[in-house]
Every structure is written in structure tokens, then in C-alpha cells.
Coordinates of C-alpha atoms in Angstrom, one line a residue:
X8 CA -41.4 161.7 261.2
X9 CA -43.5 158.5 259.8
X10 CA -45.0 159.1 257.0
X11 CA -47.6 157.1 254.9
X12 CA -48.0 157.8 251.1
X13 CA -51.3 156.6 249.7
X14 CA -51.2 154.8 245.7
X15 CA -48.6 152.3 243.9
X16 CA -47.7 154.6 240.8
X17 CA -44.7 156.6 239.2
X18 CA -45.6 159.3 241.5
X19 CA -46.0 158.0 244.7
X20 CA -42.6 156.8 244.3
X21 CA -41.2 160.0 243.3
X22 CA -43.3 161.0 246.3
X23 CA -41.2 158.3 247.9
X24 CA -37.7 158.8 247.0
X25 CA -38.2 162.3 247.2
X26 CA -39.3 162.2 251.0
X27 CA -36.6 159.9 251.9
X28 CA -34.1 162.5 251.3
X29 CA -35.9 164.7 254.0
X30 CA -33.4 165.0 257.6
X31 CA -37.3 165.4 259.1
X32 CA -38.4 161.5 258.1
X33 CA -36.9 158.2 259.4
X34 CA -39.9 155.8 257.9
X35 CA -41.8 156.0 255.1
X36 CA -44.7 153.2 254.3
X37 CA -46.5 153.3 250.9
X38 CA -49.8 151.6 250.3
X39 CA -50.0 149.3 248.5
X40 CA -46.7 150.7 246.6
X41 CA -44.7 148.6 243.9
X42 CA -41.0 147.3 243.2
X43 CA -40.1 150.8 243.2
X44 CA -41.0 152.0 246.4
X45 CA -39.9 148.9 247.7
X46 CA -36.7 150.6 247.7
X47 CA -37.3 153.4 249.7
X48 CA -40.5 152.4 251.5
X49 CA -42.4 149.7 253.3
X50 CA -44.6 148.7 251.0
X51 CA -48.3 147.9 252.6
X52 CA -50.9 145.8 251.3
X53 CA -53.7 148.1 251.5
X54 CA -55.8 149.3 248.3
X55 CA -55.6 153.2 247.8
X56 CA -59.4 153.4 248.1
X57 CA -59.5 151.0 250.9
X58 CA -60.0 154.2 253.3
X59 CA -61.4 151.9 256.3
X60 CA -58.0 150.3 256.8
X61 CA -55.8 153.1 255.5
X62 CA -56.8 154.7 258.5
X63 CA -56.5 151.8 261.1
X64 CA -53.2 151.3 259.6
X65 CA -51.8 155.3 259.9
X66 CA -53.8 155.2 263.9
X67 CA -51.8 151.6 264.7
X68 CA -48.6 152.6 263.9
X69 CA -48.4 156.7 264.7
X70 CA -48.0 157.8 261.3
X71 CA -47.2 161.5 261.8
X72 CA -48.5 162.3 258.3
X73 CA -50.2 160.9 255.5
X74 CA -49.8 162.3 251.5
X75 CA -52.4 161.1 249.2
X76 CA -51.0 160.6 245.5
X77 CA -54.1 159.6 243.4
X78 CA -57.8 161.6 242.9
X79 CA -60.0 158.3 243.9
X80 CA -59.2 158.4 247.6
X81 CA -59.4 162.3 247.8
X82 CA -63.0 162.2 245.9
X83 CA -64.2 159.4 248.6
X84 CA -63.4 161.2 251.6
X85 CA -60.0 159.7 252.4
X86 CA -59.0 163.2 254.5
X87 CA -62.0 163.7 256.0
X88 CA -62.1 160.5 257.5
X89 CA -58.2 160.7 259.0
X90 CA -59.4 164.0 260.2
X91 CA -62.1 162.6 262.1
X92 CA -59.7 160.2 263.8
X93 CA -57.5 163.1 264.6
X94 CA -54.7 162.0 262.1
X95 CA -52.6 164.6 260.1
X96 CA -52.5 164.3 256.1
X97 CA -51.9 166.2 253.4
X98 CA -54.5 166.6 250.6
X99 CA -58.3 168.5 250.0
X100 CA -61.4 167.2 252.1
X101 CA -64.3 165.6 249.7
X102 CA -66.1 168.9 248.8
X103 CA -63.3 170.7 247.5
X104 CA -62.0 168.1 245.6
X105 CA -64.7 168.2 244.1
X106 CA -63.2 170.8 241.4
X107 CA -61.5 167.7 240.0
X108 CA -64.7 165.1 240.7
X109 CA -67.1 167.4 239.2
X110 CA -66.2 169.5 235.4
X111 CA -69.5 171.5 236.2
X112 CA -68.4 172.2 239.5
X113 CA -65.2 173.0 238.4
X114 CA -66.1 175.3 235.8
X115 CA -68.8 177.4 238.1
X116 CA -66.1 177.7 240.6
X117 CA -64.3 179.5 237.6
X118 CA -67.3 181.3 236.7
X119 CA -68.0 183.0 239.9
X120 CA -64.3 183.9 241.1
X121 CA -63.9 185.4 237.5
X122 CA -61.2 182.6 236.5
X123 CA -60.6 183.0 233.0
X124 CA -61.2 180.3 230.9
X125 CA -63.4 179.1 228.2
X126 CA -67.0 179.4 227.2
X127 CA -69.1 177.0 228.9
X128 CA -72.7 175.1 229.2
X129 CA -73.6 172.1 231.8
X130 CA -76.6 169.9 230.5
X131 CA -78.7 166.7 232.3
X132 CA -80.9 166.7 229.5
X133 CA -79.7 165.3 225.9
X134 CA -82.0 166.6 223.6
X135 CA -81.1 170.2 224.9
X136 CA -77.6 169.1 224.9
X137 CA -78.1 168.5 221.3
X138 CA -80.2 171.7 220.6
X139 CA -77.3 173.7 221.9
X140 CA -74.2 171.8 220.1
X141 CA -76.4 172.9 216.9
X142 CA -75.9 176.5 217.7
X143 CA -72.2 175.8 218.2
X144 CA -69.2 176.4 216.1
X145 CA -66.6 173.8 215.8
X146 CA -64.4 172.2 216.8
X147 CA -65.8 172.3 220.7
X148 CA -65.3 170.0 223.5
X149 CA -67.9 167.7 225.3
X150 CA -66.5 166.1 229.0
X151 CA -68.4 164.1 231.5
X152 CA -68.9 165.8 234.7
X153 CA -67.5 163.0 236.7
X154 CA -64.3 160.7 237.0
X155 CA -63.5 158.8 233.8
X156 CA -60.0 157.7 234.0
X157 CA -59.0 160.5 231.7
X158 CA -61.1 159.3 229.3
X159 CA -64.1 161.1 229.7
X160 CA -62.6 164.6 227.3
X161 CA -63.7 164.5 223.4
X162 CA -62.5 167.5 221.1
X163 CA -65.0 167.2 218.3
X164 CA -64.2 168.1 214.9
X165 CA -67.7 168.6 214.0
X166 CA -71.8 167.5 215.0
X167 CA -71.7 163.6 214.7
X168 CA -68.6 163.8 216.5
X169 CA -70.6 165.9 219.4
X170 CA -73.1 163.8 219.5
X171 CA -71.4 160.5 219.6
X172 CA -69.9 161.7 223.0
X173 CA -73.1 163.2 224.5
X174 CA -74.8 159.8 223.3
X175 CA -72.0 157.7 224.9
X176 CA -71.6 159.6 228.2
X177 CA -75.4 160.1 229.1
X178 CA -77.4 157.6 226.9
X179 CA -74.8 154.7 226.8
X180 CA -73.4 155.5 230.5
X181 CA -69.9 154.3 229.6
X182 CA -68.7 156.0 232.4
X183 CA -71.5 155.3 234.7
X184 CA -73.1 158.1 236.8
X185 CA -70.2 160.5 236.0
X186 CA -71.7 160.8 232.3
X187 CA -75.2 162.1 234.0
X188 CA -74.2 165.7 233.5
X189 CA -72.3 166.8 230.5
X190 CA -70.6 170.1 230.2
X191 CA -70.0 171.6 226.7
X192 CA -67.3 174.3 226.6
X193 CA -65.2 176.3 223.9
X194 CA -62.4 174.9 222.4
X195 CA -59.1 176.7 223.2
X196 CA -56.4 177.3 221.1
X197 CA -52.3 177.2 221.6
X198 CA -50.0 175.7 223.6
X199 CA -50.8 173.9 227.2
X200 CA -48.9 174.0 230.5
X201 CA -49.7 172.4 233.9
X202 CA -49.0 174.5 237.1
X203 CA -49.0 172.4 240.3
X204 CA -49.1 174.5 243.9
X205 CA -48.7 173.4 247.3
X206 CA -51.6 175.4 248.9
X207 CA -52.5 175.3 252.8
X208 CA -55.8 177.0 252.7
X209 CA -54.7 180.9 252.3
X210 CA -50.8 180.6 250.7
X211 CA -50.7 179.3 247.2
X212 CA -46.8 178.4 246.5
X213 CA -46.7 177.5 242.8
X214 CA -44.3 174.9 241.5
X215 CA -41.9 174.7 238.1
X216 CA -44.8 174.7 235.1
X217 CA -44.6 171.2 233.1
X218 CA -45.8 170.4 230.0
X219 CA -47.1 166.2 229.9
X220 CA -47.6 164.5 226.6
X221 CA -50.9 162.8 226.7
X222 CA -51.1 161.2 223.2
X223 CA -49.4 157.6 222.9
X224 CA -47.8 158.4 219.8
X225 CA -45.1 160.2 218.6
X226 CA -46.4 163.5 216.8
X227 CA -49.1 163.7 219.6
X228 CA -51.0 161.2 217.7
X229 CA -52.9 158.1 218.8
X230 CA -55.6 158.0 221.7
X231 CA -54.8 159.8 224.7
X232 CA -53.3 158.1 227.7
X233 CA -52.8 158.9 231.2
X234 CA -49.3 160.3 230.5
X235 CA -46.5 159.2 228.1
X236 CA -43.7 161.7 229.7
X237 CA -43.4 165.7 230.5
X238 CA -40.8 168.3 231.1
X239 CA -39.5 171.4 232.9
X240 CA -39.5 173.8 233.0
X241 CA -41.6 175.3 230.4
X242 CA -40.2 177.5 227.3
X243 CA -43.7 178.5 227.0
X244 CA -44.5 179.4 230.2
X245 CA -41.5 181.5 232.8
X246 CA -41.7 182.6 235.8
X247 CA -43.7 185.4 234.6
X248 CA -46.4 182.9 233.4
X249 CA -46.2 180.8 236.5
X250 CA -47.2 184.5 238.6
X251 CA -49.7 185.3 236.4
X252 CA -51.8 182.0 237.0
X253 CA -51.6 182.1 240.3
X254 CA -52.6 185.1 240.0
X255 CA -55.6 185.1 238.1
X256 CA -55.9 180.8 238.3
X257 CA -55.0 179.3 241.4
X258 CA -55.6 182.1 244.0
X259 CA -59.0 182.9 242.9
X260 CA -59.9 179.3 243.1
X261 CA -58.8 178.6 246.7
X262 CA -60.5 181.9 247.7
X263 CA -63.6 180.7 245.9
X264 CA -63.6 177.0 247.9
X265 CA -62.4 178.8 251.1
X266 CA -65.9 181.1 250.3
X267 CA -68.2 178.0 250.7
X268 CA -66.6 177.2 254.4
X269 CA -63.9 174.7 254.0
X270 CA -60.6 175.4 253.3
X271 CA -58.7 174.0 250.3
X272 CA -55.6 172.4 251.7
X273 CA -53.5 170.3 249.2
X274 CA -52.0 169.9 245.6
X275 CA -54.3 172.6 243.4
X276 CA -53.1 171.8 239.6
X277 CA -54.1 174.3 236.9
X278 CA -54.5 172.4 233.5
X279 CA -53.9 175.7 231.3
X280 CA -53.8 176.9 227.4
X281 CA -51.6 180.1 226.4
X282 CA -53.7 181.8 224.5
X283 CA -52.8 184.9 222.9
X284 CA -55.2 186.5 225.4
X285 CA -52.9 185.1 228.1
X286 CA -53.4 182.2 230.4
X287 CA -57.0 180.6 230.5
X288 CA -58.2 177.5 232.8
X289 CA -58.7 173.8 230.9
X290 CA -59.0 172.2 234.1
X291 CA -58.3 171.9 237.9
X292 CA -56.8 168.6 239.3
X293 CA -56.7 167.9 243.3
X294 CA -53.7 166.1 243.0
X295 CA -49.9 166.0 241.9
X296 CA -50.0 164.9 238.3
X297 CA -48.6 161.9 237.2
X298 CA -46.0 161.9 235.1
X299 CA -45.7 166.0 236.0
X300 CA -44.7 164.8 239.3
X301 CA -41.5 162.7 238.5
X302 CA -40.0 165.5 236.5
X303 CA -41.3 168.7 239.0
X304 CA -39.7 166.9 242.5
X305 CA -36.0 166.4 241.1
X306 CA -35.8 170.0 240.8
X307 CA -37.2 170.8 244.3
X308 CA -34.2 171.5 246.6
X309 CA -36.6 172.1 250.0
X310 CA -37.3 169.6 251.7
X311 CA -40.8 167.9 250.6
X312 CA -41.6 166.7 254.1
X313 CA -41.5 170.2 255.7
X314 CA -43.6 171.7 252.9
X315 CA -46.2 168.9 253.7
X316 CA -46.4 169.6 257.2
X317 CA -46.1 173.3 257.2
X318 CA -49.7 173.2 254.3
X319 CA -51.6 170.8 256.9
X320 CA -50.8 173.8 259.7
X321 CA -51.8 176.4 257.6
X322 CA -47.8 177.5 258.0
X323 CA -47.2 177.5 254.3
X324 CA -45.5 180.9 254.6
X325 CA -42.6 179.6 257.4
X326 CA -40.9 177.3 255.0
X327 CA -38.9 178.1 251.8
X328 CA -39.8 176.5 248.5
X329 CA -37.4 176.6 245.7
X330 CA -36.5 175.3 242.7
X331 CA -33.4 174.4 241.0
X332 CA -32.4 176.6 237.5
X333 CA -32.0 173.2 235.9
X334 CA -34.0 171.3 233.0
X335 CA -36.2 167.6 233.9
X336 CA -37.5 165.3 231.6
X337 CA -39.2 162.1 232.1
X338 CA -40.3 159.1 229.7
X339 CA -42.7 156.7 230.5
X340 CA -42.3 152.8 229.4
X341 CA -45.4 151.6 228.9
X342 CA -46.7 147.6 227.9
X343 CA -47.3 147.2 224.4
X344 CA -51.0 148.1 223.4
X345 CA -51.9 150.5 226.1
X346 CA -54.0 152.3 226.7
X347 CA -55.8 149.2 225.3
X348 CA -55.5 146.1 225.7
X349 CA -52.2 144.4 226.8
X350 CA -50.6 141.3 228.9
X351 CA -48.4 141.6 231.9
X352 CA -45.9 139.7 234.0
X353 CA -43.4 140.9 231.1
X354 CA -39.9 140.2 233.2
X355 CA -37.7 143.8 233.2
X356 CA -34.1 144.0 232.9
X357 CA -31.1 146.7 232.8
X358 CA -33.1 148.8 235.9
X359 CA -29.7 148.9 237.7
X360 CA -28.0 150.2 234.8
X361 CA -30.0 152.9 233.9
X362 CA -30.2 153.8 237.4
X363 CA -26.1 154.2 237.7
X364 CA -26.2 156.9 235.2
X365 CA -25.6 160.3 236.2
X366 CA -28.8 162.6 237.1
X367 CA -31.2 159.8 236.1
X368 CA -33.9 158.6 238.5
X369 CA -35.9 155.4 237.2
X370 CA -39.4 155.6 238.9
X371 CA -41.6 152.3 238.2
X372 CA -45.4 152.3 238.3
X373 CA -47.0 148.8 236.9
X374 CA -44.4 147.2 238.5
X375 CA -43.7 143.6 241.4
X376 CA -41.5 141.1 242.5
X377 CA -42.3 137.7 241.1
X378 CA -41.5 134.7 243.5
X379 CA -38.4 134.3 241.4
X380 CA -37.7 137.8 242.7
X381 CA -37.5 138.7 239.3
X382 CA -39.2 142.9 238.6
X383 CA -42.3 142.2 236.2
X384 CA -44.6 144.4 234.7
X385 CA -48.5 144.6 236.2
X386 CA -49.9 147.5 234.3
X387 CA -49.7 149.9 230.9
X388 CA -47.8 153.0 232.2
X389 CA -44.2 150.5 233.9
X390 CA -41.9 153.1 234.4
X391 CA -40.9 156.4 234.0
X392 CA -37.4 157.4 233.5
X393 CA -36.4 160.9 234.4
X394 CA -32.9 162.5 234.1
X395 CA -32.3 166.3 235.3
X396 CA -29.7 168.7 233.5
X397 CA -28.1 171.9 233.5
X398 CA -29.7 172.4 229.7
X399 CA -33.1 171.0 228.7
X400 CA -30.3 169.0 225.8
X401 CA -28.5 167.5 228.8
X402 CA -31.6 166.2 230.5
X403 CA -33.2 164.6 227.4
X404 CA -30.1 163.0 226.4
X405 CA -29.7 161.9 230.0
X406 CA -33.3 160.2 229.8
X407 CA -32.8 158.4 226.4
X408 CA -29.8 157.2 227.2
X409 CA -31.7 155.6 230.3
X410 CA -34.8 154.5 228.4
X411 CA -32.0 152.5 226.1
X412 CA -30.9 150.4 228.9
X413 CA -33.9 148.9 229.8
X414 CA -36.0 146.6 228.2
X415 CA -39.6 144.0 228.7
X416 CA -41.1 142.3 225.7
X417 CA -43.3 144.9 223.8
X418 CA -42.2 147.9 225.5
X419 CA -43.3 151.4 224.0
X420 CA -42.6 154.7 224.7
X421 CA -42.8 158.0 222.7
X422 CA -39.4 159.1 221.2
X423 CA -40.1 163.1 220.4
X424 CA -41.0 164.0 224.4
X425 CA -40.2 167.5 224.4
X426 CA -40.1 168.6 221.5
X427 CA -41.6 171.9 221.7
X428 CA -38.9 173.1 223.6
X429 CA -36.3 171.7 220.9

């Protein structure tokens, strides 16, 4: 099998290195990739949103199958278009990713398949945006409807706080068109957990729950960030856990998609709380999460490619999927001063040493080859290095010990990543 994986982060080359273990696949190309899935992949200088020549590319050369790692290309129609050519790949068609591309989308989609979760109002208007925040108890939470990067989530303490989002989303348009709707919603309390399923329209396999650390900071403090590490599996959240959001999460929601005529086929990821009233829905994402990936696929012991193809022919139920009783962890190295500001072309060294150690998988993200051949940084989140274990200790003090052999100029990374389960 030739596959294609679509985006040049941590993830697509734990997508990557993951897939080239599969007896099913003899060539892998990613696009555009980075010095990380150089190793494993052809890397191919084609943008991830450059859907045009992504599919020219996969027609020319008989990809059998194309995986799509980030949300951008899955929001502008990147399956539907391979479809139309006749070309297999793995991910959600445009409308139903819109439960990632749209919060008020997302959260009627809860509403009318009874998906627990939290309180809720969607406003286009800001003065009865305002007039409802007023009602309000705080703290409550104020997202823009569309893609922002992560960035578009406030938890405000209090009024002001309120309305400085609402006035920077819809008056200020920081985020563009995606700040034209607002959606207001309860704030939840107690711990989170992310729950990732490979889903192939009708069966909904859940993976190992993870638990990412979004803050920059140690003591979850800072400004959030794409991602600063994760673990599983989840202390918080067992197998029990896992069952009951599919149950009452994930299920619903694909029934719910499949209800308005197209099928959801893909990566569903529940963003959940654990509320003493059990399991309640933050957020749905279209897409293996980044870092949640690099720590969920080292435990996977079936074979990634067959799971891929078996969800594109509604099969889902014909191959095994299982997980190994073993602990992950993953820390990201990021560029000093992200998520703001901060300079690149920082040379990396000891990646070969940290990748000798036992169980530990070094997965870059802002990462190239200079013309010196020398691996240089190109973005804020560089690498992430994961290490597995037969104890969540083992795995942590596999990954430290891996973070300590590498080192660019004004490299960060959070010290305390998973401490909950401590």
C-alpha cells in the first residue's frame, strides 16, 4: 500500500513512524513533512491546504490512501475533493467536520442527540450577547464559532473579562469571520480527558483516553498553547470511562451527523470534563490531537494502516484494535517565547542520543535540514519526546531522560507533565 499523510507536525510523523511498521505499506510520502518524517517518509513539497495539488499528487502516483493529520484541510473540503476523483482517504467530508469548524454547530449537534454537556447560548448580535452575560453567573466561557488556532476559548473570571472577548471576537474581528458568531456556555468543573475514536460511519472504536497539558507553564500557568505534552492512559478516566463516552459522547454524535445524510468517517475526538455528574462534552475535534497523538499510537499494537483502510470501507468491525497495558508520555520542546513571539533556524543537537534510549521515540514538528544538513528549528512546538513504560514512573523518567539529551538555544518545555497521575 502507498500511502500519503497530509501536514508537517509531531503527529503526522507519529502518523509516519507508526504506519511504517505496518506489513500492509511499502511507501509512505508526507506533505510537506519535516526532518522527522524525512526518516520514515518522502517528504513532498506540497502545503497541507494546497488541496488542488494534494490531489494531482495522490492521482499521479497511485496513492492507495491518504490520512489527513491537521483540521484546515478537513474544514476546506480536502476529502470531498479526493472523493470526487475517486481516491481513498481517511478523514470527515466538509459538513461533518464541521463539529470542529463550527462551536454552534458543534454544540446543537450535542443538543439534539442529548449529548451531555454544558449550558449553552450562540449570539450574532453583541448587545444581546452582552444582555445575556449580565444574567450569568461566573466564571463562564465565551468561544468563537470558527477556527482560531486554539486561541479563540476565554474562561472569564467575571463581566469585563466577558466582554473583552465578545468585543474582541465580533467587534475587533481578531479572528476574522470565525468571531461572527459567539457561543456563551457554562463553565465546567473537574478534571479533563480527551477520547480519540477511529469511527467509519456506524462503528465507533475508542482509543486509550489522554490527558494534554495546554498551558506553557509549569503549574498549568501561562497562556495556553497548542500542546506542551500529554499522557496515557488516564488515572482519571479507565476503561470504564472510556465506554461510558462512547456511550453517551461519541456514538450519539456520529448517529446525529449520519442523521443529516452524510456519514462521519474519521478521527471523532471528545474534549471531556469529569464532573461529579459523570462525563460531559467540552468539545469535538475532527482530527487526531496533537500532542495526544504521539503518546496514544506507541501503545497501539494493531496495525494503523489496516484500521485506516477498514474505516474508509465502512469495515471497522473486521479488524482488531488494541492497546498495550503500558503507560506513554510525551514532552514537547518548544522555541523560547512561544506561543508568542520567537526566532528560528536554532541548530539542534543530541537527537541521535535521545533516540538510542530504550522505549523513547523523538517526534519533531518545527523542524528542516539546513544546507549544512544541519536539523534547525522552523516553529514554536520543535519536538516532542515520548517514552512508553510498563509504569506511568518508567515512562516519565524515560521521557526526561530524553528531553535532557537534546538541546537548541532557548529551548522550553514544561517540567511537571503528568502530574496528576503522580
Amino acid at each position: 500500500m502507498k500511502i500519503l499523510v497530509v501536514g508537517g507536525g509531531g503527529r503526522e510523523h507519529a502518523l509516519c513512524w507508526k504506519l511504517a511498521q505496518s506489513q500492509e505499506v511499502h511507501k509512505i510520502y508526507c506533505a510537506p513533512g519535516n526532518a522527522g518524517t524525512a526518516l520514515v517518509a518522502e517528504n513532498v513539497r506540497i502545503a497541507a491546504d494546497d488541496i488542488d495539488n494534494l490531489v494531482l499528487f495522490a492521482d499521479h502516483q497511485n496513492v492507495d490512501l491518504t490520512v489527513v493529520g491537521p483540521e484546515r484541510p478537513l474544514l476546506l473540503g480536502i476529502v470531498d475533493a479526493f472523493e470526487a476523483r475517486g481516491l481513498r482517504i481517511f478523514g470527515p467530508s466538509r459538513e461533518p467536520a464541521m463539529l470542529e469548524g463550527s462551536k454552534a454547530f458543534s454544540k446543537e449537534i450535542m443538543r439534539r442527540a442529548g449529548i451531555p454537556t454544558g449550558d449553552f447560548a450562540v449570539f450574532e448580535d453583541t448587545g444581546k450577547a452582552r444582555d445575556y452575560l449580565k444574567a450569568q453567573t461566573f466564571p463562564i466561557v465565551v468561544k468563537a464559532d470558527g477556527e482560531a488556532g486554539g486561541k479563540g476559548v476565554v474562561v472569564a473570571q467575571d463581566f469585563a473579562e466577558a466582554d473583552s472577548a465578545i468585543r474582541r471576537f465580533m467587534e475587533e474581528r481578531i479572528f476574522g469571520a470565525s468571531g461572527d458568531k459567539v457561543v456563551i456556555e457554562q463553565c465546567l468543573f473537574g478534571e479533563e480527558a480527551s477520547v480519540m475514536a477511529f469511527v467509519d460511519g456506524e462503528t465507533v472504536i475508542p482509543m486509550t483516553a489522554v490527558q494534554d497539558h495546554k498551558r506553557a507553564l509549569d503549574g498549568d500557568l501561562g497562556p495556553n498553547t497548542g500542546g506542551m505534552g500529554a499522557y496515557a492512559p488516564v488515572p482519571a478516566a479507565p476503561l470504564a470511562v472510556v465506554e461510558e463516552v462512547t456511550r453517551r459522547i461519541l456514538r450519539p454524535a456520529v448517529e446525529a451527523v449520519r442523521g443529516t445524510g452524510i456519514p462521519y468517517r474519521g478521527i471523532l475526538y471528545a474534549g471531556v470534563m469529569l464532573t461529579d455528574a459523570g462525563p460531559m462534552c467540552l468539545e469535538f475535534n475532527c482530527r487526531f490531537g496533537d500532542p495526544e497523538t504521539q503518546v496514544v499510537l506507541p501503545l497501539l499494537t494493531s496495525d494503523l494502516a489496516s484500521i485506516f483502510s477498514a474505516a474508509v470501507d465502512a469495515e471497522l468491525e473486521t479488524v482488531p484494535v488494541k492497546f498495550a497495558h503500558r503507560s506513554a508520555l510525551t514532552v514537547v520542546l518548544a522555541s523560547g517565547g512561544y506561543p508568542g513571539d520567537y526566532e528560528v533556524g536554532k541548530p539542534i543537537t543530541g537527537l541521535d542520543a535521545a533516540s538510542k534510549l530504550d522505549a523513547v521515540a523523538v517526534f519533531h514538528a518545527g523542524t528542516r535540514k539546513n544546507d549544512e544538513g544541519q536539523v534547525v528549528t522552523t516553529g514554536g512546538r520543535v519536538l516532542s519526546i515520548t517514552a512508553t513504560g510498563e509504569t506511568f514512573a518508567e515512562a516519565r523518567e524515560r521521557c526526561y531522560a530524553g528531553v535532557r539529551r537534546i538541546q537548541f538555544e532557548e529551548m522550553q518545555y514544561r517540567t511537571d507533565i503528568g502530574y496528576r497521575a503522580l
